[in-house]
């Protein structure tokens, strides 16, 4: 990280302003050599200056240049930001001049990567930067900001502190048995310590379920036989004719998707092909996709035709979805009903009059406690990477507890306890591999 990097930090296109960011030891000096205005090498930090970018005595653009001196910057390095006019040609021309003057084009996410490597951000906060940029709802924004502020990291650090205290006691017992002030860790009292850690990790995992809902939304699959009204429900939710609706069974042959926001949470609807036995090869592919969608969805809305008795296909689907979070929507209630089911998750309605859709929304809000999520503090874990590492840590603690019952010596139990501590260290980046950083920051946009 001894070189100086640059990138366009705003979306490249026609606009009022573009920002080109430069970071590194030569950021101020290199920019000063191209700037006709105040001597940037002599100005105070965190100031902005009017002038022109000049190349071979030619005025390239009228600009405002912001100067931020290390270490109080995003990367902890010297940073310069050139605010130029937002035309594509102008922005690219200034970038070309910077590159021609020995400044390297930044890789994706390299500014944030430098912030992490220089100790400005931990790994959870760095991930949250990307989530903030990609947030589409206000709750996603709040969740990302809370993670960036270190509130999630502090929860992880709390558990690591408990583990390291236990490890320290074990080490003292082994290396300095004569030291009487240290708590003696035995097979009789270590389960209490391990269960405290286990409970903390389980709490984090329980909270992460809410975090995932906020960050990723709820994947809702509309399933049922052909021509029961799945596409009509999708269109009613979206307020547009997203899916083709006809009286011909089997009209929907592929996955049709759309999303809405409900209580600040994205509902990602998937209208599936009608599930039935068919000799049509194309339709069968759609049916297979529908069955796969059931396994991956967070919520199943099973649509039935209330004007027809339950079929064997209906019953099979009801069995298949019974173990999933599901709602049964009995459609066509405006016609003589031939289905009479009673359950807390059953809603009657008809899509011609949009009857029952408000009840359907209310049931989704209830099942996922969306009102509670909207009013929570959102200091939650949502990253798949973090959830996986917490699960790994929990597995090691559970292994240690299992080994206690087998009479395994305490010093051997420390192997699993240390592995649990290491897994949590990977969350914040106190322990990391270069390959992980490359993968994580490659998901960022250029200029961030």
Short mmCIF file of C-alpha atoms in Angstrom, two decimals:
data_model
loop_
_atom_site.label_atom_id
_atom_site.label_comp_id
_atom_site.label_asym_id
_atom_site.label_seq_id
_atom_site.Cartn_x
_atom_site.Cartn_y
_atom_site.Cartn_z
CA UNK A 1 0.00 0.00 0.00
CA UNK A 2 2.91 2.32 -0.59
CA UNK A 3 1.54 3.52 -3.93
CA UNK A 4 -1.12 6.13 -4.68
CA UNK A 5 -4.46 5.09 -6.19
CA UNK A 6 -7.35 6.87 -7.86
CA UNK A 7 -10.85 6.09 -9.15
CA UNK A 8 -14.10 7.75 -10.12
CA UNK A 9 -16.28 7.63 -6.98
CA UNK A 10 -19.57 8.72 -8.54
CA UNK A 11 -21.66 6.95 -11.16
CA UNK A 12 -20.17 7.60 -14.58
CA UNK A 13 -22.70 9.41 -16.73
CA UNK A 14 -24.32 12.76 -17.42
CA UNK A 15 -24.76 14.68 -14.17
CA UNK A 16 -23.99 17.93 -12.39
CA UNK A 17 -20.86 16.74 -10.57
CA UNK A 18 -18.39 13.86 -10.68
CA UNK A 19 -15.91 13.05 -7.92
CA UNK A 20 -12.51 11.50 -8.52
CA UNK A 21 -10.86 10.20 -5.36
CA UNK A 22 -7.10 9.89 -4.87
CA UNK A 23 -5.47 8.21 -1.86
CA UNK A 24 -1.87 7.55 -0.93
CA UNK A 25 1.45 9.20 -0.04
CA UNK A 26 1.63 11.22 -3.28
CA UNK A 27 -2.07 12.16 -3.49
CA UNK A 28 -1.64 15.83 -2.58
CA UNK A 29 1.63 16.43 -4.42
CA UNK A 30 0.53 14.72 -7.66
CA UNK A 31 -2.78 16.59 -7.72
CA UNK A 32 -1.05 19.90 -6.92
CA UNK A 33 1.11 19.51 -10.03
CA UNK A 34 -2.05 19.51 -12.17
CA UNK A 35 -4.00 22.16 -10.25
CA UNK A 36 -4.06 25.86 -11.14
CA UNK A 37 -5.10 27.48 -7.89
CA UNK A 38 -3.75 27.47 -4.34
CA UNK A 39 -0.67 25.38 -3.63
CA UNK A 40 -2.35 22.23 -2.33
CA UNK A 41 0.84 21.11 -0.57
CA UNK A 42 0.52 24.10 1.77
CA UNK A 43 -3.20 24.23 2.49
CA UNK A 44 -4.81 23.04 5.72
CA UNK A 45 -6.43 19.63 6.01
CA UNK A 46 -10.15 19.23 5.40
CA UNK A 47 -10.41 22.30 3.17
CA UNK A 48 -11.78 22.80 -0.34
CA UNK A 49 -10.25 24.97 -3.07
CA UNK A 50 -11.40 26.46 -6.37
CA UNK A 51 -9.27 26.28 -9.51
CA UNK A 52 -8.66 24.41 -12.77
CA UNK A 53 -7.11 21.11 -13.79
CA UNK A 54 -4.37 21.90 -16.31
CA UNK A 55 -2.60 19.49 -18.66
CA UNK A 56 0.15 20.72 -21.01
CA UNK A 57 -1.09 24.31 -20.43
CA UNK A 58 -4.60 23.31 -21.52
CA UNK A 59 -7.53 23.92 -19.16
CA UNK A 60 -9.32 20.60 -18.77
CA UNK A 61 -12.05 21.66 -16.35
CA UNK A 62 -13.08 24.12 -13.66
CA UNK A 63 -13.02 22.19 -10.38
CA UNK A 64 -13.23 22.21 -6.61
CA UNK A 65 -10.51 20.17 -4.89
CA UNK A 66 -10.92 18.84 -1.34
CA UNK A 67 -7.77 18.02 0.65
CA UNK A 68 -7.75 15.61 3.59
CA UNK A 69 -4.46 14.92 5.33
CA UNK A 70 -3.54 11.69 7.12
CA UNK A 71 -4.39 10.16 9.50
CA UNK A 72 -7.91 11.59 9.93
CA UNK A 73 -9.24 10.33 6.60
CA UNK A 74 -11.26 7.38 5.33
CA UNK A 75 -8.16 5.37 4.44
CA UNK A 76 -5.94 7.06 7.10
CA UNK A 77 -3.78 8.16 4.12
CA UNK A 78 -3.66 11.55 2.40
CA UNK A 79 -6.81 11.87 0.27
CA UNK A 80 -7.74 14.34 -2.44
CA UNK A 81 -11.16 14.53 -4.06
CA UNK A 82 -11.56 16.39 -7.36
CA UNK A 83 -15.10 17.66 -7.87
CA UNK A 84 -15.44 18.24 -11.60
CA UNK A 85 -18.35 18.70 -13.99
CA UNK A 86 -20.26 15.49 -14.45
CA UNK A 87 -19.88 14.86 -18.15
CA UNK A 88 -18.44 11.50 -19.16
CA UNK A 89 -15.71 12.99 -21.35
CA UNK A 90 -14.52 15.45 -18.67
CA UNK A 91 -14.44 12.89 -15.88
CA UNK A 92 -12.60 10.29 -17.95
CA UNK A 93 -10.11 12.88 -19.20
CA UNK A 94 -9.11 13.94 -15.68
CA UNK A 95 -8.78 10.27 -14.68
CA UNK A 96 -6.54 9.63 -17.71
CA UNK A 97 -4.29 12.56 -16.74
CA UNK A 98 -3.94 11.25 -13.18
CA UNK A 99 -3.01 7.80 -14.49
CA UNK A 100 -0.49 9.32 -16.89
CA UNK A 101 1.12 11.07 -13.92
CA UNK A 102 1.95 7.86 -12.10
CA UNK A 103 -1.18 7.29 -10.04
CA UNK A 104 -2.54 3.74 -10.23
CA UNK A 105 -6.18 2.92 -10.95
CA UNK A 106 -7.74 1.52 -7.78
CA UNK A 107 -9.16 -1.97 -7.66
CA UNK A 108 -12.77 -2.57 -6.62
CA UNK A 109 -13.21 -1.66 -2.96
CA UNK A 110 -9.55 -0.77 -2.55
CA UNK A 111 -10.19 2.44 -0.62
CA UNK A 112 -12.23 0.50 1.95
CA UNK A 113 -9.68 -2.32 1.93
CA UNK A 114 -6.98 0.21 2.85
CA UNK A 115 -9.24 1.56 5.59
CA UNK A 116 -9.44 -1.97 7.02
CA UNK A 117 -5.73 -2.78 6.68
CA UNK A 118 -4.83 0.58 8.26
CA UNK A 119 -7.11 -0.07 11.25
CA UNK A 120 -9.75 2.50 10.35
CA UNK A 121 -12.52 -0.12 10.02
CA UNK A 122 -12.89 -3.71 11.15
CA UNK A 123 -14.14 -6.33 8.70
CA UNK A 124 -17.79 -6.20 9.76
CA UNK A 125 -17.82 -2.41 9.33
CA UNK A 126 -16.14 -2.75 5.92
CA UNK A 127 -18.83 -5.20 4.79
CA UNK A 128 -21.48 -2.79 6.05
CA UNK A 129 -20.11 -0.06 3.76
CA UNK A 130 -21.04 -2.23 0.77
CA UNK A 131 -24.45 -2.98 2.29
CA UNK A 132 -25.08 0.74 2.78
CA UNK A 133 -24.29 1.45 -0.86
CA UNK A 134 -26.67 -1.32 -1.97
CA UNK A 135 -29.48 -0.57 0.51
CA UNK A 136 -32.91 -0.07 -1.04
CA UNK A 137 -35.05 0.44 2.07
CA UNK A 138 -34.73 2.70 5.10
CA UNK A 139 -34.39 -0.30 7.44
CA UNK A 140 -31.50 -1.67 5.33
CA UNK A 141 -29.82 1.73 5.61
CA UNK A 142 -30.21 1.81 9.40
CA UNK A 143 -28.93 -1.77 9.74
CA UNK A 144 -25.83 -0.99 7.67
CA UNK A 145 -25.10 2.23 9.61
CA UNK A 146 -25.38 0.43 12.95
CA UNK A 147 -22.91 -2.21 11.77
CA UNK A 148 -20.53 0.46 10.46
CA UNK A 149 -20.62 2.18 13.84
CA UNK A 150 -19.15 -0.92 15.51
CA UNK A 151 -22.24 -1.99 17.46
CA UNK A 152 -22.17 -5.49 15.97
CA UNK A 153 -18.41 -5.82 16.43
CA UNK A 154 -18.77 -5.01 20.12
CA UNK A 155 -21.17 -7.95 20.53
CA UNK A 156 -18.60 -10.28 18.95
CA UNK A 157 -15.80 -8.82 21.07
CA UNK A 158 -17.86 -9.39 24.22
CA UNK A 159 -18.04 -13.14 23.51
CA UNK A 160 -14.35 -13.27 22.55
CA UNK A 161 -13.47 -11.63 25.87
CA UNK A 162 -15.39 -14.33 27.77
CA UNK A 163 -13.59 -17.05 25.81
CA UNK A 164 -10.13 -15.54 26.19
CA UNK A 165 -10.63 -15.20 29.95
CA UNK A 166 -11.46 -18.90 30.11
CA UNK A 167 -8.43 -19.79 27.96
CA UNK A 168 -6.18 -17.63 30.13
CA UNK A 169 -7.33 -19.45 33.28
CA UNK A 170 -6.70 -22.80 31.66
CA UNK A 171 -3.19 -21.72 30.60
CA UNK A 172 -2.38 -20.42 34.09
CA UNK A 173 -3.59 -23.68 35.63
CA UNK A 174 -1.31 -25.65 33.31
CA UNK A 175 1.80 -23.46 33.39
CA UNK A 176 1.60 -22.11 36.95
CA UNK A 177 -0.27 -24.66 39.09
CA UNK A 178 1.17 -23.06 42.22
CA UNK A 179 -0.56 -19.72 41.45
CA UNK A 180 -3.46 -19.81 43.93
CA UNK A 181 -5.23 -16.58 42.89
CA UNK A 182 -6.30 -18.00 39.53
CA UNK A 183 -9.62 -19.85 39.27
CA UNK A 184 -8.96 -23.55 38.87
CA UNK A 185 -10.74 -24.83 35.75
CA UNK A 186 -11.92 -28.43 36.19
CA UNK A 187 -14.26 -30.82 34.40
CA UNK A 188 -16.80 -30.01 37.11
CA UNK A 189 -16.93 -26.21 36.65
CA UNK A 190 -15.98 -25.73 32.98
CA UNK A 191 -19.48 -26.67 31.64
CA UNK A 192 -20.90 -23.58 33.37
CA UNK A 193 -18.36 -21.38 31.56
CA UNK A 194 -18.95 -23.11 28.23
CA UNK A 195 -22.73 -22.83 28.53
CA UNK A 196 -22.44 -19.07 29.08
CA UNK A 197 -20.51 -18.84 25.80
CA UNK A 198 -22.98 -21.17 24.07
CA UNK A 199 -25.95 -19.05 25.17
CA UNK A 200 -24.28 -15.85 23.93
CA UNK A 201 -23.63 -17.41 20.52
CA UNK A 202 -27.18 -18.77 20.27
CA UNK A 203 -28.52 -15.30 21.06
CA UNK A 204 -26.45 -13.82 18.24
CA UNK A 205 -27.75 -16.46 15.82
CA UNK A 206 -31.34 -15.86 16.89
CA UNK A 207 -30.93 -12.12 16.27
CA UNK A 208 -29.30 -12.80 12.90
CA UNK A 209 -32.58 -14.20 11.58
CA UNK A 210 -34.08 -10.72 11.86
CA UNK A 211 -30.94 -9.17 10.38
CA UNK A 212 -31.18 -11.43 7.33
CA UNK A 213 -34.82 -10.45 6.82
CA UNK A 214 -33.90 -6.75 6.88
CA UNK A 215 -30.88 -7.13 4.60
CA UNK A 216 -32.12 -9.75 2.14
CA UNK A 217 -35.89 -9.38 2.35
CA UNK A 218 -38.43 -12.22 2.38
CA UNK A 219 -38.57 -14.60 -0.57
CA UNK A 220 -42.26 -15.40 -1.15
CA UNK A 221 -43.21 -18.26 -3.47
CA UNK A 222 -46.74 -18.40 -4.94
CA UNK A 223 -47.48 -22.07 -5.61
CA UNK A 224 -50.48 -24.13 -6.61
CA UNK A 225 -52.15 -25.91 -9.48
CA UNK A 226 -52.54 -24.12 -12.83
CA UNK A 227 -55.21 -21.42 -13.14
CA UNK A 228 -55.91 -20.98 -9.42
CA UNK A 229 -54.96 -17.26 -9.42
CA UNK A 230 -51.27 -17.14 -8.51
CA UNK A 231 -50.41 -14.63 -11.24
CA UNK A 232 -53.41 -12.48 -10.31
CA UNK A 233 -52.18 -12.29 -6.71
CA UNK A 234 -48.71 -11.28 -7.91
CA UNK A 235 -50.15 -8.55 -10.13
CA UNK A 236 -52.39 -7.28 -7.32
CA UNK A 237 -49.45 -7.00 -4.91
CA UNK A 238 -47.24 -5.27 -7.46
CA UNK A 239 -49.95 -3.01 -8.81
CA UNK A 240 -49.06 -3.88 -12.39
CA UNK A 241 -49.62 -6.61 -14.95
CA UNK A 242 -46.28 -8.31 -14.34
CA UNK A 243 -47.54 -11.81 -15.08
CA UNK A 244 -49.79 -12.80 -17.98
CA UNK A 245 -53.24 -13.85 -16.78
CA UNK A 246 -55.59 -15.97 -18.92
CA UNK A 247 -58.22 -18.65 -18.39
CA UNK A 248 -55.90 -21.14 -20.07
CA UNK A 249 -54.24 -23.50 -17.60
CA UNK A 250 -50.46 -23.54 -17.82
CA UNK A 251 -50.04 -19.94 -19.04
CA UNK A 252 -47.17 -19.33 -16.61
CA UNK A 253 -44.36 -21.66 -17.64
CA UNK A 254 -41.38 -19.97 -16.05
CA UNK A 255 -40.57 -18.06 -12.91
CA UNK A 256 -41.99 -14.50 -12.82
CA UNK A 257 -40.61 -12.22 -10.10
CA UNK A 258 -41.42 -8.84 -8.59
CA UNK A 259 -40.92 -7.07 -5.28
CA UNK A 260 -42.68 -4.60 -3.00
CA UNK A 261 -41.84 -3.00 0.32
CA UNK A 262 -43.96 -3.91 3.34
CA UNK A 263 -43.22 -2.27 6.71
CA UNK A 264 -39.75 -1.41 5.42
CA UNK A 265 -38.98 -5.01 4.38
CA UNK A 266 -38.63 -6.16 0.78
CA UNK A 267 -41.03 -8.92 -0.22
CA UNK A 268 -39.61 -10.70 -3.25
CA UNK A 269 -42.50 -12.51 -4.92
CA UNK A 270 -41.97 -15.48 -7.19
CA UNK A 271 -44.91 -16.57 -9.32
CA UNK A 272 -44.26 -20.20 -10.20
CA UNK A 273 -45.60 -22.39 -12.94
CA UNK A 274 -48.74 -24.33 -12.02
CA UNK A 275 -47.82 -27.68 -10.50
CA UNK A 276 -49.44 -30.62 -12.27
CA UNK A 277 -48.57 -33.73 -14.25
CA UNK A 278 -47.87 -32.74 -17.84
CA UNK A 279 -46.40 -34.23 -21.02
CA UNK A 280 -45.38 -30.79 -22.28
CA UNK A 281 -41.56 -30.68 -21.91
CA UNK A 282 -41.40 -26.90 -21.55
CA UNK A 283 -44.19 -26.81 -18.96
CA UNK A 284 -42.54 -29.67 -17.04
CA UNK A 285 -39.34 -27.63 -16.72
CA UNK A 286 -41.43 -24.86 -15.17
CA UNK A 287 -43.07 -27.33 -12.78
CA UNK A 288 -39.65 -28.62 -11.70
CA UNK A 289 -38.50 -25.05 -11.04
CA UNK A 290 -41.63 -24.46 -8.96
CA UNK A 291 -40.86 -27.45 -6.75
CA UNK A 292 -37.25 -26.25 -6.30
CA UNK A 293 -38.52 -22.80 -5.31
CA UNK A 294 -40.54 -24.28 -2.45
CA UNK A 295 -37.32 -25.52 -0.85
CA UNK A 296 -35.57 -22.13 -1.00
CA UNK A 297 -38.42 -19.71 -0.22
CA UNK A 298 -38.86 -18.04 3.18
CA UNK A 299 -42.64 -18.04 2.81
CA UNK A 300 -44.97 -20.22 0.74
CA UNK A 301 -48.36 -18.89 -0.31
CA UNK A 302 -50.29 -21.97 -1.46
CA UNK A 303 -53.17 -20.84 -3.66
CA UNK A 304 -56.23 -23.07 -3.96
CA UNK A 305 -59.31 -22.77 -6.17
CA UNK A 306 -62.16 -22.52 -3.65
CA UNK A 307 -64.70 -23.35 -6.35
CA UNK A 308 -63.27 -26.87 -6.79
CA UNK A 309 -62.84 -29.73 -4.32
CA UNK A 310 -59.31 -30.45 -3.14
CA UNK A 311 -57.39 -32.61 -5.58
CA UNK A 312 -54.65 -35.13 -4.89
CA UNK A 313 -52.18 -32.57 -6.25
CA UNK A 314 -53.49 -29.97 -3.75
CA UNK A 315 -53.07 -32.39 -0.87
CA UNK A 316 -49.54 -33.33 -1.93
CA UNK A 317 -48.56 -29.66 -2.02
CA UNK A 318 -50.15 -29.06 1.38
CA UNK A 319 -48.04 -31.90 2.79
CA UNK A 320 -44.88 -30.62 1.09
CA UNK A 321 -45.33 -27.08 2.43
CA UNK A 322 -46.59 -27.99 5.93
CA UNK A 323 -43.10 -27.84 7.47
CA UNK A 324 -42.37 -24.46 5.87
CA UNK A 325 -43.64 -21.03 6.91
CA UNK A 326 -46.78 -20.93 4.80
CA UNK A 327 -50.13 -19.31 4.16
CA UNK A 328 -53.01 -21.01 2.33
CA UNK A 329 -54.99 -18.58 0.18
CA UNK A 330 -58.34 -19.99 -0.94
CA UNK A 331 -59.19 -18.01 -4.05
CA UNK A 332 -62.47 -17.43 -5.91
CA UNK A 333 -64.50 -17.03 -2.71
CA UNK A 334 -67.02 -15.02 -4.77
CA UNK A 335 -68.12 -18.35 -6.30
CA UNK A 336 -69.82 -21.26 -4.50
CA UNK A 337 -67.15 -22.69 -2.18
CA UNK A 338 -66.32 -26.38 -2.31
CA UNK A 339 -63.40 -26.18 0.12
CA UNK A 340 -63.91 -25.74 3.84
CA UNK A 341 -60.63 -25.52 5.73
CA UNK A 342 -60.01 -23.93 9.11
CA UNK A 343 -56.56 -22.86 10.22
CA UNK A 344 -54.87 -19.72 11.55
CA UNK A 345 -52.90 -19.44 8.32
CA UNK A 346 -55.83 -19.85 5.92
CA UNK A 347 -57.26 -16.80 4.16
CA UNK A 348 -60.29 -16.69 1.88
CA UNK A 349 -60.51 -14.13 -0.91
CA UNK A 350 -60.86 -13.51 -4.62
CA UNK A 351 -58.44 -11.76 -6.92
CA UNK A 352 -61.09 -10.25 -9.18
CA UNK A 353 -62.09 -7.84 -6.40
CA UNK A 354 -58.72 -7.90 -4.58
CA UNK A 355 -60.63 -9.40 -1.66
CA UNK A 356 -58.44 -10.96 1.02
CA UNK A 357 -55.21 -9.26 -0.05
CA UNK A 358 -55.18 -6.93 2.96
CA UNK A 359 -55.64 -9.98 5.18
CA UNK A 360 -52.79 -11.66 3.32
CA UNK A 361 -50.49 -8.70 3.99
CA UNK A 362 -51.56 -8.63 7.65
CA UNK A 363 -50.75 -12.33 8.00
CA UNK A 364 -47.26 -11.81 6.51
CA UNK A 365 -46.68 -8.94 8.97
CA UNK A 366 -47.76 -11.22 11.82
CA UNK A 367 -45.74 -14.29 10.77
CA UNK A 368 -42.47 -12.35 10.47
CA UNK A 369 -43.21 -9.77 13.20
CA UNK A 370 -42.56 -6.93 10.76
CA UNK A 371 -44.01 -4.38 13.18
CA UNK A 372 -41.50 -5.50 15.81
CA UNK A 373 -38.62 -5.38 13.34
CA UNK A 374 -39.55 -1.86 12.24
CA UNK A 375 -39.31 -0.59 15.82
CA UNK A 376 -36.23 -2.60 16.91
CA UNK A 377 -32.78 -1.04 17.37
CA UNK A 378 -31.44 -2.99 14.34
CA UNK A 379 -28.11 -3.73 16.04
CA UNK A 380 -28.16 -7.08 14.29
CA UNK A 381 -25.92 -9.48 12.43
CA UNK A 382 -27.00 -10.01 8.82
CA UNK A 383 -23.88 -11.12 6.92
CA UNK A 384 -23.91 -14.73 5.71
CA UNK A 385 -20.15 -14.87 6.32
CA UNK A 386 -20.55 -13.73 9.92
CA UNK A 387 -23.45 -16.10 10.61
CA UNK A 388 -21.39 -19.01 9.25
CA UNK A 389 -18.44 -18.15 11.50
CA UNK A 390 -20.65 -17.81 14.59
CA UNK A 391 -22.11 -21.23 13.75
CA UNK A 392 -18.58 -22.63 13.46
CA UNK A 393 -17.66 -21.12 16.82
CA UNK A 394 -20.80 -22.60 18.39
CA UNK A 395 -19.94 -26.04 16.98
CA UNK A 396 -16.52 -25.93 18.65
CA UNK A 397 -18.08 -24.97 22.00
CA UNK A 398 -20.61 -27.78 21.70
CA UNK A 399 -17.75 -30.19 20.88
CA UNK A 400 -15.97 -29.06 24.03
CA UNK A 401 -19.12 -29.66 26.12
CA UNK A 402 -19.54 -33.11 24.60
CA UNK A 403 -15.92 -33.94 25.40
CA UNK A 404 -16.43 -32.93 29.04
CA UNK A 405 -18.90 -35.79 29.41
CA UNK A 406 -16.27 -38.14 27.95
CA UNK A 407 -13.79 -37.08 30.61
CA UNK A 408 -11.37 -35.44 28.15
CA UNK A 409 -8.71 -33.45 30.09
CA UNK A 410 -9.23 -29.68 30.34
CA UNK A 411 -6.03 -28.91 28.43
CA UNK A 412 -7.41 -30.90 25.47
CA UNK A 413 -10.74 -29.07 25.68
CA UNK A 414 -8.78 -25.85 25.16
CA UNK A 415 -8.18 -26.87 21.52
CA UNK A 416 -11.87 -26.50 20.64
CA UNK A 417 -12.24 -23.41 22.83
CA UNK A 418 -9.32 -21.74 21.04
CA UNK A 419 -10.83 -22.69 17.66
CA UNK A 420 -14.09 -21.01 18.71
CA UNK A 421 -12.16 -17.87 19.66
CA UNK A 422 -10.32 -17.89 16.31
CA UNK A 423 -13.58 -18.22 14.35
CA UNK A 424 -14.96 -15.11 16.04
CA UNK A 425 -11.68 -13.33 15.30
CA UNK A 426 -12.25 -13.94 11.59
CA UNK A 427 -15.52 -12.02 11.85
CA UNK A 428 -13.90 -8.73 12.81
CA UNK A 429 -10.73 -9.36 10.82
CA UNK A 430 -8.38 -9.81 13.75
CA UNK A 431 -7.59 -13.08 11.98
CA UNK A 432 -7.90 -13.14 8.20
CA UNK A 433 -6.57 -14.63 4.98
CA UNK A 434 -5.64 -12.56 1.94
CA UNK A 435 -7.97 -14.64 -0.24
CA UNK A 436 -10.91 -13.65 1.97
CA UNK A 437 -10.12 -9.95 1.59
CA UNK A 438 -9.80 -10.28 -2.18
CA UNK A 439 -13.20 -11.97 -2.40
CA UNK A 440 -14.95 -9.60 0.00
CA UNK A 441 -13.72 -6.34 -1.49
CA UNK A 442 -14.15 -7.49 -5.09
CA UNK A 443 -17.90 -7.10 -4.47
CA UNK A 444 -17.48 -3.35 -3.96
CA UNK A 445 -17.80 -0.77 -6.70
CA UNK A 446 -14.81 1.15 -8.01
CA UNK A 447 -14.05 4.30 -6.04
CA UNK A 448 -15.18 2.98 -2.64
#
